[in-house]
mmCIF file of C-alpha atoms and ligand atoms in Angstrom:
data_model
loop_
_atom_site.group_PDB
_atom_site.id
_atom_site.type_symbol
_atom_site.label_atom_id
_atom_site.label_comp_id
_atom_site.label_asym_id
_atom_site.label_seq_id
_atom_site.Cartn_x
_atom_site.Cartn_y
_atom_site.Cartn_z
ATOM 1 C CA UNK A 290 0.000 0.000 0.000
ATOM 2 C CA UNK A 291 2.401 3.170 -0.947
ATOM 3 C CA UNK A 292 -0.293 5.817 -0.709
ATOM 4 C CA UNK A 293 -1.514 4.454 2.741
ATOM 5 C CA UNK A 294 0.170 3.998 5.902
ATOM 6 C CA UNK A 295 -1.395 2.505 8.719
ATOM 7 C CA UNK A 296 -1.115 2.286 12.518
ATOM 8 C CA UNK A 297 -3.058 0.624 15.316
ATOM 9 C CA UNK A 298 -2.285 1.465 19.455
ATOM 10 C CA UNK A 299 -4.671 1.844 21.844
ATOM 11 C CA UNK A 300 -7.548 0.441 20.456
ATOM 12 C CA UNK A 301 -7.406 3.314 17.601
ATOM 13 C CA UNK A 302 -6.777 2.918 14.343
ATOM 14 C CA UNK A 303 -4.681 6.008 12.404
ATOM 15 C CA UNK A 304 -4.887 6.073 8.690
ATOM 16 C CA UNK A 305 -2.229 8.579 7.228
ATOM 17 C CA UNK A 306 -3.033 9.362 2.888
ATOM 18 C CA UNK A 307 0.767 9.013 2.096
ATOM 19 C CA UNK A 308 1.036 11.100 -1.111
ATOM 20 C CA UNK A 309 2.746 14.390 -0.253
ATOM 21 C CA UNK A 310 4.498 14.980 -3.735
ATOM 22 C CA UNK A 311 0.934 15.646 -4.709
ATOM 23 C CA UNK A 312 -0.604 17.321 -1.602
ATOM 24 C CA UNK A 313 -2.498 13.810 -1.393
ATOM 25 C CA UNK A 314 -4.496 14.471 -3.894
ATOM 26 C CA UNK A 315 -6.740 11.126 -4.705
ATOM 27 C CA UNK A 316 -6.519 9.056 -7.983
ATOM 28 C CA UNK A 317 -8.284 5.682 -8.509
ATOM 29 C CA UNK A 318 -5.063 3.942 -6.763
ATOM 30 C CA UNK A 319 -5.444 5.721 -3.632
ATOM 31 C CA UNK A 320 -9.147 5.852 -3.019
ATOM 32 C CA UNK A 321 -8.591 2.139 -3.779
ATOM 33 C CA UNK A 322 -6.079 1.554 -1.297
ATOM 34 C CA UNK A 323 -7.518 4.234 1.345
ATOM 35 C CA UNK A 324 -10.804 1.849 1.022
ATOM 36 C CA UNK A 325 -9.596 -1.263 1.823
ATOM 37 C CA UNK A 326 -7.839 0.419 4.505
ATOM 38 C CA UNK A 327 -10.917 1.555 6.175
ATOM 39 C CA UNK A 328 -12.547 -1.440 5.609
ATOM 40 C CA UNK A 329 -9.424 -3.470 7.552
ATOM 41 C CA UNK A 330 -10.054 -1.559 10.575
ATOM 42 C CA UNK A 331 -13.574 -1.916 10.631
ATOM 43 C CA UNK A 332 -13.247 -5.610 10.483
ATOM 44 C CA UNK A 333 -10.455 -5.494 12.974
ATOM 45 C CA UNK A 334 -12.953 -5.687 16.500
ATOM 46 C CA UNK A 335 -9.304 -4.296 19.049
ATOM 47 C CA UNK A 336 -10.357 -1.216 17.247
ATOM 48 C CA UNK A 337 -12.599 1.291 18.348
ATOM 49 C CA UNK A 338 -12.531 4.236 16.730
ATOM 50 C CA UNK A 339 -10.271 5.663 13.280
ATOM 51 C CA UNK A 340 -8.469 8.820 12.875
ATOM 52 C CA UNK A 341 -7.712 9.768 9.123
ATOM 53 C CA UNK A 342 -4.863 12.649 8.327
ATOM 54 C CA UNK A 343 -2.664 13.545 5.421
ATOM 55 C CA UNK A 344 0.982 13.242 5.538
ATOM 56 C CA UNK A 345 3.076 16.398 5.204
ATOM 57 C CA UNK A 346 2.254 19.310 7.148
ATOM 58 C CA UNK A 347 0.351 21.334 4.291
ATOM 59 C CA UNK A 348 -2.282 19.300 2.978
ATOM 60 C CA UNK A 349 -5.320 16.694 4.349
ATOM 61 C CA UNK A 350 -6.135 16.111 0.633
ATOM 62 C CA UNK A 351 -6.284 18.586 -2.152
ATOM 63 C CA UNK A 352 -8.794 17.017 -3.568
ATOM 64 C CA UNK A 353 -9.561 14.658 -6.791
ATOM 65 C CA UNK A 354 -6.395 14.029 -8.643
ATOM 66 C CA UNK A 355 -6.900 16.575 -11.369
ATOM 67 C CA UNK A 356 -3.893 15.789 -14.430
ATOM 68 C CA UNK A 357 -6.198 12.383 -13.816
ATOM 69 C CA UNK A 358 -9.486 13.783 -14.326
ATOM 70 C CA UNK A 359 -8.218 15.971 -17.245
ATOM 71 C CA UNK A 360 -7.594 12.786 -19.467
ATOM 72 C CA UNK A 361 -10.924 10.465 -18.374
ATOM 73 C CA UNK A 362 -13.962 9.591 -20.273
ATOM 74 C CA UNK A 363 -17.508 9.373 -19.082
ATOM 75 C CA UNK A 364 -17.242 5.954 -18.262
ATOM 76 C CA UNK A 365 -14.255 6.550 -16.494
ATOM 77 C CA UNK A 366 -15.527 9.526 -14.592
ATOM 78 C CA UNK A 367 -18.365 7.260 -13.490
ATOM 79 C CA UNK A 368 -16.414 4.617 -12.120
ATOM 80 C CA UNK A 369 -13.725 7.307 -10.753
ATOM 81 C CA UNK A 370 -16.832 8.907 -8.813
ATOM 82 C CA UNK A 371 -18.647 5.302 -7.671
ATOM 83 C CA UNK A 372 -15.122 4.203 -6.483
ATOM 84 C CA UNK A 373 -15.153 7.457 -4.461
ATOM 85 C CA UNK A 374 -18.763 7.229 -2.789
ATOM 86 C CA UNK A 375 -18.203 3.200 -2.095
ATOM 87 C CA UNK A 376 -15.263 4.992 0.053
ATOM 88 C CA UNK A 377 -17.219 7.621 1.560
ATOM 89 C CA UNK A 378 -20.322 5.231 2.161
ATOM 90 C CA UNK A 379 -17.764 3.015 4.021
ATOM 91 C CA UNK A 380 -16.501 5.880 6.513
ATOM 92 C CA UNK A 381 -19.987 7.545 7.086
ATOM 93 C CA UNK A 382 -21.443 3.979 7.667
ATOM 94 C CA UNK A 383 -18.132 2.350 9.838
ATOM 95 C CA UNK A 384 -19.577 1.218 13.324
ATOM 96 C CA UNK A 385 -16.734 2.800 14.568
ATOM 97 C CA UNK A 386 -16.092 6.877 15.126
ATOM 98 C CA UNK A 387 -13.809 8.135 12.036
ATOM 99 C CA UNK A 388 -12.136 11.549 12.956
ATOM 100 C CA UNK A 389 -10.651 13.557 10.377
ATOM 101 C CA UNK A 390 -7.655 15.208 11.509
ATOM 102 C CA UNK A 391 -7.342 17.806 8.766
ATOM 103 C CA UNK A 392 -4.089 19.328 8.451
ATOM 104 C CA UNK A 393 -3.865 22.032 5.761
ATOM 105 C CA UNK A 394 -5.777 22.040 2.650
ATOM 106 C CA UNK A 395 -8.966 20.300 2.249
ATOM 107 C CA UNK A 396 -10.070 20.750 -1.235
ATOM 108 C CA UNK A 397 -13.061 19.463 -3.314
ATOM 109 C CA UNK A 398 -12.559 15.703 -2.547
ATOM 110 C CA UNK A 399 -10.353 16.411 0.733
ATOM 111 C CA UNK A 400 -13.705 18.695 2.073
ATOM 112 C CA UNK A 401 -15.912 15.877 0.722
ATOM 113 C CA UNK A 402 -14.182 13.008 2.865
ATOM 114 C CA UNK A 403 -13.896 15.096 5.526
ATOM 115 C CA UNK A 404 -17.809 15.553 5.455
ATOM 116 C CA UNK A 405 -18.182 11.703 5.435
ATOM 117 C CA UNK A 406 -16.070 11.372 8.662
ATOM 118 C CA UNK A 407 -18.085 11.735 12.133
ATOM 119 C CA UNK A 408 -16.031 14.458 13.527
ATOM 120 C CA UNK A 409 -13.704 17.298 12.427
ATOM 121 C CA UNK A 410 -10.948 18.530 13.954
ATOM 122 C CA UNK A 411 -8.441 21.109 11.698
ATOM 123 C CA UNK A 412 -5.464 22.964 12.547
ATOM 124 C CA UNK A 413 -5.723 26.545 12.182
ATOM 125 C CA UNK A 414 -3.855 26.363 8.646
ATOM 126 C CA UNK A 415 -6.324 24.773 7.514
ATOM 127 C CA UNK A 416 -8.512 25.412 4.238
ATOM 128 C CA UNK A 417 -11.602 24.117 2.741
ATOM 129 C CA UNK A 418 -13.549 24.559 -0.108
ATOM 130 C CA UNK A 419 -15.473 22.788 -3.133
ATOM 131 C CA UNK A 420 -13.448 24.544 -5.930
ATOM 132 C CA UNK A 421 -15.495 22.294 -8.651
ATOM 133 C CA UNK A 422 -17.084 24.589 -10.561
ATOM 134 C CA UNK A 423 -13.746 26.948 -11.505
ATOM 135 C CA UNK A 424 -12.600 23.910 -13.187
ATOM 136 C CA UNK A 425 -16.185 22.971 -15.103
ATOM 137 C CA UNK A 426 -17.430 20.085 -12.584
ATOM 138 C CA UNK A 427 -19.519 19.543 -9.621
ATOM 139 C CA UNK A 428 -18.099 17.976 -6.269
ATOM 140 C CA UNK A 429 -18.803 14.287 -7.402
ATOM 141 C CA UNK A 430 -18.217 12.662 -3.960
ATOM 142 C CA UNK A 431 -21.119 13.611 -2.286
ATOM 143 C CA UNK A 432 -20.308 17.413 -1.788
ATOM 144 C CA UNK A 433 -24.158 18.892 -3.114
ATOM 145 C CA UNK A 434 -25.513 15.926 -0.812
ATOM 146 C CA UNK A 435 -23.643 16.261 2.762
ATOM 147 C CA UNK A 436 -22.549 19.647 2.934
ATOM 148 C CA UNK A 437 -26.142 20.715 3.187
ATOM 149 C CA UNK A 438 -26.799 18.900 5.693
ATOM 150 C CA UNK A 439 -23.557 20.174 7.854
ATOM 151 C CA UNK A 440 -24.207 23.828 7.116
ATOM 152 C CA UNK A 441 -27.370 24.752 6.185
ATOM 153 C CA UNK A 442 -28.346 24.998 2.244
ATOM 154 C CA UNK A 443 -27.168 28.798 2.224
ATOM 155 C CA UNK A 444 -23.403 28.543 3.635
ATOM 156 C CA UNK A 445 -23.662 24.990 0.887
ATOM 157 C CA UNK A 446 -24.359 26.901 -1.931
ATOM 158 C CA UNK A 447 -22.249 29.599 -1.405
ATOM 159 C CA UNK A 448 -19.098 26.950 -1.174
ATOM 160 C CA UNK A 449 -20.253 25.046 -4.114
ATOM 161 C CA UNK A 450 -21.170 27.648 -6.424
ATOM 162 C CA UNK A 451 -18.989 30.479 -5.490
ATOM 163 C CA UNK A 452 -15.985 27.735 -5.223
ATOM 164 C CA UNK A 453 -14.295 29.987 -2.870
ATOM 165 C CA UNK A 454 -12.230 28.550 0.356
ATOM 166 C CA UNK A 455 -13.023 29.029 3.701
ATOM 167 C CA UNK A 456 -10.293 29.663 6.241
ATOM 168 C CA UNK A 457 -10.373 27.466 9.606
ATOM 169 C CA UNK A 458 -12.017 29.951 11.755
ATOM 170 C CA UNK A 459 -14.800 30.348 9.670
ATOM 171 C CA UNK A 460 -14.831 26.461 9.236
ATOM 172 C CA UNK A 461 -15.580 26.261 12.912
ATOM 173 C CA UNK A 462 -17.828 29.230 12.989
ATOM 174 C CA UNK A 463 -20.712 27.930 10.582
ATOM 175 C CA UNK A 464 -19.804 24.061 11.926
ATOM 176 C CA UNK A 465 -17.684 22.655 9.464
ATOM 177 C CA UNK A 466 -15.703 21.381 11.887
ATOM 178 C CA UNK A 467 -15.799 20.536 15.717
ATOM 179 C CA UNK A 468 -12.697 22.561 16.590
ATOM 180 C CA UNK A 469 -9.416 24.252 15.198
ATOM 181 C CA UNK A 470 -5.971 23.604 17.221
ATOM 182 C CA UNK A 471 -2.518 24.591 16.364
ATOM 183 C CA UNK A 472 -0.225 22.030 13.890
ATOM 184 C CA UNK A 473 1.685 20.655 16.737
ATOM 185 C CA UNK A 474 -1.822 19.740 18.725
ATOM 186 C CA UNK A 475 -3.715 18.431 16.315
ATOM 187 C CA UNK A 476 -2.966 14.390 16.731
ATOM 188 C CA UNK A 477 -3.107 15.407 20.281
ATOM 189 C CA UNK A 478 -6.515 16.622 20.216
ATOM 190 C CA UNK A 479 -7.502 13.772 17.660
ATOM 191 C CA UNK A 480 -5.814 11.153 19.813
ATOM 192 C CA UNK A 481 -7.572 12.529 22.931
ATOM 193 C CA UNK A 482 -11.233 12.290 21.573
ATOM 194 C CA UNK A 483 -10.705 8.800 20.085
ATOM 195 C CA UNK A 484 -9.323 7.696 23.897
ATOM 196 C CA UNK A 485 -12.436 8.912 25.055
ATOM 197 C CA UNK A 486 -14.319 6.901 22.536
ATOM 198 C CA UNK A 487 -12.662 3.359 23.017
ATOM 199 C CA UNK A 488 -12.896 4.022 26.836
ATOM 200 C CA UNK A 489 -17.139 3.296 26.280
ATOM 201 C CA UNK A 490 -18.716 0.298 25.479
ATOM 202 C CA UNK A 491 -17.987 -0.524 21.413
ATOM 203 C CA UNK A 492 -21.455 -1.694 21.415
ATOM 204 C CA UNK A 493 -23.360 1.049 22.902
ATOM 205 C CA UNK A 494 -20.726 3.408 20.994
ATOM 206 C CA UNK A 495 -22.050 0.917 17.322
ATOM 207 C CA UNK A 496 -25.430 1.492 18.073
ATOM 208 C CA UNK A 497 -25.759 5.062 19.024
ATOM 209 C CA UNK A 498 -23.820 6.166 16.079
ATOM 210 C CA UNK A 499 -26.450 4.158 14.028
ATOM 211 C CA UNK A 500 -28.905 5.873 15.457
ATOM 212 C CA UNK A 501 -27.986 9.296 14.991
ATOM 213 C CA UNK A 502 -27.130 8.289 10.925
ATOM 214 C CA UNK A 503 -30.136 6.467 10.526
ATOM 215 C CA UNK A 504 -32.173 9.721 12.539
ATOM 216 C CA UNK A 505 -30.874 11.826 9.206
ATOM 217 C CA UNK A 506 -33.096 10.064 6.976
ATOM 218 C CA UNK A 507 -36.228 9.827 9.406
ATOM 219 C CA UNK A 508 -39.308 12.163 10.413
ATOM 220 C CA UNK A 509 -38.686 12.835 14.389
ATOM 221 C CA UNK A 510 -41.395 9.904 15.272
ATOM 222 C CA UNK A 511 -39.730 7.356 13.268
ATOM 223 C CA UNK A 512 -36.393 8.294 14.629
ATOM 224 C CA UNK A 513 -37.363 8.462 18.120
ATOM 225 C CA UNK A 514 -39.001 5.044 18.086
ATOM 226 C CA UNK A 515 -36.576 3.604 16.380
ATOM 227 C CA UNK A 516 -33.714 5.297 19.107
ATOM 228 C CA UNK A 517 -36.452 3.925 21.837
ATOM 229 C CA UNK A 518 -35.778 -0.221 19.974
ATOM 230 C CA UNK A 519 -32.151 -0.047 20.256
ATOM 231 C CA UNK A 520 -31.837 1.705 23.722
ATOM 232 C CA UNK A 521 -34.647 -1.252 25.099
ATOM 233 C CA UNK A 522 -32.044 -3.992 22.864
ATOM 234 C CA UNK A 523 -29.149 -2.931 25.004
ATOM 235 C CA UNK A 524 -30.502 -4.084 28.546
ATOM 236 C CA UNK A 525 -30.108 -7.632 27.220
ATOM 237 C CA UNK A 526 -25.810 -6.857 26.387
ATOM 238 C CA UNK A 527 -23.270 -8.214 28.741
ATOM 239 C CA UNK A 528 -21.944 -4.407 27.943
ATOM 240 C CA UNK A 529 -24.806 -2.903 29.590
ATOM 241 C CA UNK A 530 -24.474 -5.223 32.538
ATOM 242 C CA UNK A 531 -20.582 -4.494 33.183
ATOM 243 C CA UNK A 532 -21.391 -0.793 32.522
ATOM 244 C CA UNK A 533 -24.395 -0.473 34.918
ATOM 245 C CA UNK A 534 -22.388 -2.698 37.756
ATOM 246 C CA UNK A 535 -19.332 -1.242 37.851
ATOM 247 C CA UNK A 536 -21.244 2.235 38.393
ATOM 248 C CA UNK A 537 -23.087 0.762 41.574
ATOM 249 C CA UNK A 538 -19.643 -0.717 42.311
ATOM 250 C CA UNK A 539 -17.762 2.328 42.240
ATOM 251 C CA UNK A 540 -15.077 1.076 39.441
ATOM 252 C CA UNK A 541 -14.200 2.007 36.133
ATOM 253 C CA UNK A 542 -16.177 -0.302 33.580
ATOM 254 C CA UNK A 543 -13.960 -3.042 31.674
ATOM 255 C CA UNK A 544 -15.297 -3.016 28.151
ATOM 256 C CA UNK A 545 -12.752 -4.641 26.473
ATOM 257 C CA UNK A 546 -10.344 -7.490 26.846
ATOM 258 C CA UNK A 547 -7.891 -6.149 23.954
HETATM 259 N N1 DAK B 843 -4.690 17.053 -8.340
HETATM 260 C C1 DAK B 843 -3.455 16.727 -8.828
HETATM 261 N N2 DAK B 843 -2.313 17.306 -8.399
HETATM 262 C C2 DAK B 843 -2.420 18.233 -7.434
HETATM 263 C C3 DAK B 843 -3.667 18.621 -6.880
HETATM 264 C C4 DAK B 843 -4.845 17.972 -7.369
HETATM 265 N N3 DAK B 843 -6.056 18.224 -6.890
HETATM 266 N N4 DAK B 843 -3.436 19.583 -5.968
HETATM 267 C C5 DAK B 843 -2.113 19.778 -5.937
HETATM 268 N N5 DAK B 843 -1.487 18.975 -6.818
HETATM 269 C C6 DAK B 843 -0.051 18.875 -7.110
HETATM 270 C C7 DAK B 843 0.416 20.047 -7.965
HETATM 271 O O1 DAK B 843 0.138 19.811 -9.333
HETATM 272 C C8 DAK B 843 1.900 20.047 -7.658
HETATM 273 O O2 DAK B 843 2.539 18.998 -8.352
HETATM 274 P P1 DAK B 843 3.624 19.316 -9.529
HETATM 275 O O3 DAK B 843 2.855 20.033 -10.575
HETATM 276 O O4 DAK B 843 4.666 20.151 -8.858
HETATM 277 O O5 DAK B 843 4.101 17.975 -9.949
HETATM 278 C C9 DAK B 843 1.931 19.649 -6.190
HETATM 279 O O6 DAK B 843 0.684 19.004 -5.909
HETATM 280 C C10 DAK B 843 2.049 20.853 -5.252
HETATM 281 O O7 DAK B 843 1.016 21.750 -5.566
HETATM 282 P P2 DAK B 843 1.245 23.305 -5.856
HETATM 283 O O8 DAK B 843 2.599 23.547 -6.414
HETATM 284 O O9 DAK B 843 0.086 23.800 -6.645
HETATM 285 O O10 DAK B 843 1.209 23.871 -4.365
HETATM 286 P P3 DAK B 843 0.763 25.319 -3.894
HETATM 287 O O11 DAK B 843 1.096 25.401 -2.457
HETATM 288 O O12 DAK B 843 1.301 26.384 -4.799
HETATM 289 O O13 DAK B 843 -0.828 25.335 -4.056
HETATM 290 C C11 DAK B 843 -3.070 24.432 -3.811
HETATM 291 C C12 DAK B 843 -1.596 24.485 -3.255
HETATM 292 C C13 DAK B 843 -3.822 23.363 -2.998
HETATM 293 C C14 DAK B 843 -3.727 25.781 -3.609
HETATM 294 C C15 DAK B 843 -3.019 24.083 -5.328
HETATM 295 O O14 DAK B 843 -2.196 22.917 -5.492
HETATM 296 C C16 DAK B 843 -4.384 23.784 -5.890
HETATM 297 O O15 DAK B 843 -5.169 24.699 -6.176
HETATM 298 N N6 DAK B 843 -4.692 22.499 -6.073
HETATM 299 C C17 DAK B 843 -5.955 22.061 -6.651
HETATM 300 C C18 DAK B 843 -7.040 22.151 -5.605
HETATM 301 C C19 DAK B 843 -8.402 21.800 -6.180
HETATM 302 O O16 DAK B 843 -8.897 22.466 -7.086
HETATM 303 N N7 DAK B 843 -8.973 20.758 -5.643
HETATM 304 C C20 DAK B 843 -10.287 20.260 -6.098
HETATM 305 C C21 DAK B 843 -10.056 19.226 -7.136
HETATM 306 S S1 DAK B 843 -11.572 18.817 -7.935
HETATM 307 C C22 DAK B 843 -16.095 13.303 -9.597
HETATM 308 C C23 DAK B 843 -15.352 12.791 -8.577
HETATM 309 C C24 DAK B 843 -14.696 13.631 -7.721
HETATM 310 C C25 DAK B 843 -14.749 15.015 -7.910
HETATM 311 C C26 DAK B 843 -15.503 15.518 -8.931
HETATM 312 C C27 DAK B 843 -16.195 14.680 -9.800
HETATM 313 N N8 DAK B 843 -16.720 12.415 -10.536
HETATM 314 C C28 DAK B 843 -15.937 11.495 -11.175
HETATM 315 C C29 DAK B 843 -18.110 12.446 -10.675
HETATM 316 C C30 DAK B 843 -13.951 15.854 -7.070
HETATM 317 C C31 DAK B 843 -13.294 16.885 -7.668
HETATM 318 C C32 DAK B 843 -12.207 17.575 -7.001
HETATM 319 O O17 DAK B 843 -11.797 17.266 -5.900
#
């Protein structure tokens, strides 16, 4: 895998996109190889949550590789973009917490992943933006789709169809991301959130985060019933009976055996 580099400790799972030369921007190769990366810690059950970063302290991803896009076809452009959403679908739909830790430039593709991912963290450096349209596409990764539902159609639009960037501040002001650190904190403050994850029980962490995806696509009654299932499923888990006892018995929980 040359364009991925992967490390597990502590229950957490860091995925580093390893193509600097090119600001990491993404061609076929790497989504491919980011994919089955995601999909290895997924399946991998001593890991609780995922953080995903660029290498190089200047870009996240710069987007969609463009020299690539400049020589496909339709039917390349098709499979280019399906390759891209199976990726996305994968991170917005891991049972597992992905955090992006976005360090520098997160352009068209690099905002659109980062959307995908359950929480945001960027260093102040950092710069987003769906620059699609000054180059005669639309973001083809699920930019028109998720970004609305981040932001607000407004603050969407105004990305997608002015193409402009927005500097981290503002990121964090209209909640594009969760919060903005300085270079040298951001795998701290990545790090520190995913410890707090894995500490809770993967189960309870699984089914919550299902709830809130599934609560997107709901009316309010549908979602709350649905929340009201899975929160009634959870009294029969060993998870819920550790949890619950070691509160009464004045310990710290043991979740996992890993
Ligand atoms: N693609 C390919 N190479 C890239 C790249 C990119 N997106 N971004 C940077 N690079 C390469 C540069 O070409 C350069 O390589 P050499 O030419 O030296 O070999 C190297 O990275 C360093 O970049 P710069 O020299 O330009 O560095 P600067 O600091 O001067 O500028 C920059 C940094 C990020 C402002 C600039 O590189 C830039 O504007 N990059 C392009 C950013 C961008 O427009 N990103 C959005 C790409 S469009 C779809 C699927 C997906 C998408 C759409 C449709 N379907 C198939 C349906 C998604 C589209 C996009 O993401």
């Amino acid at each position: 895998m040359p364009f991925i580099i992967k490390n597990i400790a502590d229950n957490i799972a860091t995925i580093t996109i390893n193509r600097p030369e090119a600001l990491n921007a993404m061609n076929l190769e790497v989504v491919g190889e980011l994919h089955q990366a995601v999909n290895e810690a997924i399946a991998n059950p001593t890991v609780g949550a995922i953080i995903l970063t660029g290498a190089g302290d200047k870009s996240f991803v710069a987007g969609a590789d463009i020299k690539a896009m400049s020589q496909m076809t339709k039917a390349e452009a098709l499979k280019f973009g399906r390759a891209g959403h199976g990726l996305l679908n994968a991170i917005e739909n891991a049972p597992k917490p992905v955090i992006a830790a976005i360090n520098g430039f997160a352009l068209g593709g690099g905002t659109e992943i980062s959307l995908a991912c359950h929480i945001r963290i960027a260093t102040d450096n950092a710069i987003f933006g769906q620059p699609e349209v000054k180059l005669g596409l639309i973001p083809g990764w699920g930019g028109t789709q998720r970004l609305i539902r981040l932001i607000g159609k407004g603050k969407a639009v105004e990305m997608i169809a002015g193409g402009g960037i927005i500097k981290a501040d503002e990121a964090l002001r209209i909640g594009l991301v969760n919060a903005v650190v300085s270079p040298a904190e951001l795998m701290t403050k990545a790090r520190e959130i995913a410890t707090r994850i894995v500490g809770n029980g993967p189960q309870a962490v699984r089914i919550a985060l299902d709830c809130i995806r599934s609560g997107q696509d709901r009316s309010l009654t549908d979602g709350l019933e649905y929340e009201l299932e899975a929160f009634a499923n959870l009294f029969e888990t060993a998870e819920m009976q550790e949890g619950t006892r070691a509160f009464v018995e004045k310990r710290p929980p043991e979740f996992r055996k890993d």
